[in-house]
PDB file of C-alpha atoms in Angstrom:
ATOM      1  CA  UNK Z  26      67.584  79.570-150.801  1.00 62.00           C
ATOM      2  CA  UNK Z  27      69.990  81.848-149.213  1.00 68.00           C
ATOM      3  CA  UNK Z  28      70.418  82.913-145.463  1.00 69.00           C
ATOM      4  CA  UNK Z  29      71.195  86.098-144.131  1.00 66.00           C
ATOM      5  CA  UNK Z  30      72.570  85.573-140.547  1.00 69.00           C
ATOM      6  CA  UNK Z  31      72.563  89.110-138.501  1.00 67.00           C
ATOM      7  CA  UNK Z  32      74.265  89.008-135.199  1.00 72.00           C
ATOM      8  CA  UNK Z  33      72.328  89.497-132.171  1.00 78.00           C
ATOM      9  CA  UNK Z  34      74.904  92.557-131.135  1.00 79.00           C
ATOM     10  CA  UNK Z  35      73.126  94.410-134.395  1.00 73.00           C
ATOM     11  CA  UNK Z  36      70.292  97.150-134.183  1.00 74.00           C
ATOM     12  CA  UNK Z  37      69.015  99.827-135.529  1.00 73.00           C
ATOM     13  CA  UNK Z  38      66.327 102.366-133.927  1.00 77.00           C
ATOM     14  CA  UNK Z  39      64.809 104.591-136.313  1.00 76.00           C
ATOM     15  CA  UNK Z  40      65.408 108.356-135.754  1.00 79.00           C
ATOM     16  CA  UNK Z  41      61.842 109.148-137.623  1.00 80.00           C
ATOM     17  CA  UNK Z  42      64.162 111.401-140.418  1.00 81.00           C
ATOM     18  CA  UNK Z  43      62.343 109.778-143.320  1.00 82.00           C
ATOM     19  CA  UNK Z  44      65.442 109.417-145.698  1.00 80.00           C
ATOM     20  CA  UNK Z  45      64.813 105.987-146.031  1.00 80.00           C
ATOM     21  CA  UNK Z  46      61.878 107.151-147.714  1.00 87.00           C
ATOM     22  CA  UNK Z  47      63.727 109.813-150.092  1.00 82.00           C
ATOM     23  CA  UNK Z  48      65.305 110.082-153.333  1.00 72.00           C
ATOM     24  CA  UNK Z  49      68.245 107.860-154.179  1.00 78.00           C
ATOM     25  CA  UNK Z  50      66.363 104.268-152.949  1.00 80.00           C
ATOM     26  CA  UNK Z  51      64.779 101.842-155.337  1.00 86.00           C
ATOM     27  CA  UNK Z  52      62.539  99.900-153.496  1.00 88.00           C
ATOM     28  CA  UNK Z  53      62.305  96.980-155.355  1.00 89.00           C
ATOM     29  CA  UNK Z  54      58.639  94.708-155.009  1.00 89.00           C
ATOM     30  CA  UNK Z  55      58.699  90.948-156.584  1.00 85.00           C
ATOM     31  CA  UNK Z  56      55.479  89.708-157.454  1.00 86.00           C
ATOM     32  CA  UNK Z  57      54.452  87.995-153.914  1.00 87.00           C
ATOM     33  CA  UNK Z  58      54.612  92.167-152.677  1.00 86.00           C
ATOM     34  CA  UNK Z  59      52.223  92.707-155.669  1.00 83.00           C
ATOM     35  CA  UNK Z  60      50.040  89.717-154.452  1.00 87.00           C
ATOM     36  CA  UNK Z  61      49.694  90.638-150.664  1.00 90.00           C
ATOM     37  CA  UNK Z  62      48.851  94.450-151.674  1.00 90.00           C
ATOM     38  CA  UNK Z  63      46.065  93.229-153.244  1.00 88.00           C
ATOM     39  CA  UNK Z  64      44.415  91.755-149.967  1.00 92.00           C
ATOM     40  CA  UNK Z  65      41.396  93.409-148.682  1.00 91.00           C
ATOM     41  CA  UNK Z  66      43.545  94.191-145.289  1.00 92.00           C
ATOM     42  CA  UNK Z  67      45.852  96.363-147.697  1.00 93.00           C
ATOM     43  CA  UNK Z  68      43.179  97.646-150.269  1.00 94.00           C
ATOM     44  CA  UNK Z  69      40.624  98.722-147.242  1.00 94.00           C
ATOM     45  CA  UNK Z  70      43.287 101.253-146.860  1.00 95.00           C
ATOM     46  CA  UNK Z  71      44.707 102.154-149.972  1.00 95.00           C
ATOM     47  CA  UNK Z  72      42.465 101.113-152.389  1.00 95.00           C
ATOM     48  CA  UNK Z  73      45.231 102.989-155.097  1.00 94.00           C
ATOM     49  CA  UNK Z  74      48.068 101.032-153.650  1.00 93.00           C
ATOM     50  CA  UNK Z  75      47.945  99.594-157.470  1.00 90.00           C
ATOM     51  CA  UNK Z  76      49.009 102.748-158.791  1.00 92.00           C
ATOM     52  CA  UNK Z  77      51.788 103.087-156.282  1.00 92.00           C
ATOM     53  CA  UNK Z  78      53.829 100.846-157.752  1.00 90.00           C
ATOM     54  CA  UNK Z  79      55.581 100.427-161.275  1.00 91.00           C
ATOM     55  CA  UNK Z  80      57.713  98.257-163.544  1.00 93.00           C
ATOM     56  CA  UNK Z  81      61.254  97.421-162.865  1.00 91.00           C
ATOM     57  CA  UNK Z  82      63.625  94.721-164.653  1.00 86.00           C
ATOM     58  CA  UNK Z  83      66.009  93.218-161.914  1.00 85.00           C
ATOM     59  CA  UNK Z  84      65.423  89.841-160.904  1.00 85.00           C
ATOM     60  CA  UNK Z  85      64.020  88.518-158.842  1.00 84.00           C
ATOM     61  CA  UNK Z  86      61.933  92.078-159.043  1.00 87.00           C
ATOM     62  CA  UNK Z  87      59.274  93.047-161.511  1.00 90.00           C
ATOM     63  CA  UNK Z  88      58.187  96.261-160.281  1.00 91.00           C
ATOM     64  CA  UNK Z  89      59.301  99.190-157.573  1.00 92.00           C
ATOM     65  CA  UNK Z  90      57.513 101.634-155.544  1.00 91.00           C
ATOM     66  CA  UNK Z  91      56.721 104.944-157.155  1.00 91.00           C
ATOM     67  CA  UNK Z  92      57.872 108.277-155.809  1.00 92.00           C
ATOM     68  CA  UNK Z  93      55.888 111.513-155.672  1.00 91.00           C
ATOM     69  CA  UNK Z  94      57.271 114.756-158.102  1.00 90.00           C
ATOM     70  CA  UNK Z  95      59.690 115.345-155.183  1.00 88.00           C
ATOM     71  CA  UNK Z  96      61.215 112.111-154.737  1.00 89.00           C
ATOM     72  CA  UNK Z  97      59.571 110.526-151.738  1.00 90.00           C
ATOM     73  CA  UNK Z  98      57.568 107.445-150.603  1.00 92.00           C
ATOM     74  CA  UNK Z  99      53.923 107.796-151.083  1.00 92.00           C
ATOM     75  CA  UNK Z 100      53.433 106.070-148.022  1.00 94.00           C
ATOM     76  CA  UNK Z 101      55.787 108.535-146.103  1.00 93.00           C
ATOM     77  CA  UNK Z 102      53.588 110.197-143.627  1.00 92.00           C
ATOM     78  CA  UNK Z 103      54.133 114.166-142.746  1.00 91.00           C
ATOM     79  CA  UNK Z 104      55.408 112.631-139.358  1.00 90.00           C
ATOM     80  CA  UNK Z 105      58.293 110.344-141.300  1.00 89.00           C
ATOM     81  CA  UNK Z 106      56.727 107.357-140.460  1.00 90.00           C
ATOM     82  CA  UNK Z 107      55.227 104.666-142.794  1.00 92.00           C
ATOM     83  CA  UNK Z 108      51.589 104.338-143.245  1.00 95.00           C
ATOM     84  CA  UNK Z 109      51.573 100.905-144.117  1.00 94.00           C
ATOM     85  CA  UNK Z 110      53.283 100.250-140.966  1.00 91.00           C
ATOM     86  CA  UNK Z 111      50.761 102.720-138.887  1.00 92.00           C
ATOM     87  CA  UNK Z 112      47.785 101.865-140.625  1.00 94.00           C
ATOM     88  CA  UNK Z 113      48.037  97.835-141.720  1.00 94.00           C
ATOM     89  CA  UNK Z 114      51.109  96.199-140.408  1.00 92.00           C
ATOM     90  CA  UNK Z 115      54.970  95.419-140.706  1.00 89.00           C
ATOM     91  CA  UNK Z 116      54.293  92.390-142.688  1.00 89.00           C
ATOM     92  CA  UNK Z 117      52.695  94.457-145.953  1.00 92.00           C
ATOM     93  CA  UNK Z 118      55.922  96.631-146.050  1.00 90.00           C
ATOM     94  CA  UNK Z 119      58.709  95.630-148.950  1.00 88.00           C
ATOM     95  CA  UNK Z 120      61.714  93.762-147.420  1.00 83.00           C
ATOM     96  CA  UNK Z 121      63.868  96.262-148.153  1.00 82.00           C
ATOM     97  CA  UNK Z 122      61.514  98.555-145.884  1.00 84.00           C
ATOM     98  CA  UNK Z 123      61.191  96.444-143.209  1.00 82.00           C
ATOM     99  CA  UNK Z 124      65.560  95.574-143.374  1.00 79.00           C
ATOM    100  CA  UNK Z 125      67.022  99.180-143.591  1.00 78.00           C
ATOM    101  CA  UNK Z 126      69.298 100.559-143.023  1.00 76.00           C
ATOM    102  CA  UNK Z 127      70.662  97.224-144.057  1.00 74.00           C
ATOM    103  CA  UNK Z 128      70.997  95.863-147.566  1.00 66.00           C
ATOM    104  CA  UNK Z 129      72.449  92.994-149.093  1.00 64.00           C
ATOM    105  CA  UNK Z 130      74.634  93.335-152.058  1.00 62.00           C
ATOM    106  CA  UNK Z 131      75.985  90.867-154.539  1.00 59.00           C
TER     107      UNK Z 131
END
């Protein structure tokens, strides 16, 4: 396993613009993402969360998050905020979610 080390001196405060959430990202979901959406915690909220998501081939990931027709998040709120943060918890969202604006590249 690898570790990321971030230094303490690092932050980020989100601005609430929602391009996070827009276009251009891939939000990548292995299949322990997959698993946890299917709890009763997640599905009590969005019992569709199944058809939110879709395949992708890059390992370690299987599938990604699906946009709407106009490129966005379907868990981007009207207020740029995440539901799954607002209405389950941090832990359900995707790493990348929970990490930006940072990203690891190889």
């Amino acid at each position: 396993m690898t570790t990321f080390l971030i230094p303490d001196d690092v932050s980020f405060e989100c601005q609430q613009c929602g391009m996070c959430c827009r276009q251009k990202w891939t939000i990548p979901l292995n299949d322990s993402v997959k698993e946890l959406w299917k709890d009763a915690k997640m599905l009590a909220v969005f019992p569709d969360v199944e058809q939110r998501f879709g395949p992708f081939d890059s390992p370690p990931f299987q599938h990604k998050l699906l946009k709407d027709h106009c490129g966005k998040c379907t868990f981007l709120t009207d207020q740029n905020t995440c539901a799954i943060h607002a209405r389950v918890d941090r832990e359900h969202k995707p790493a990348n979610c929970i990490l930006f604006p940072y990203h690891f590249v190889r």
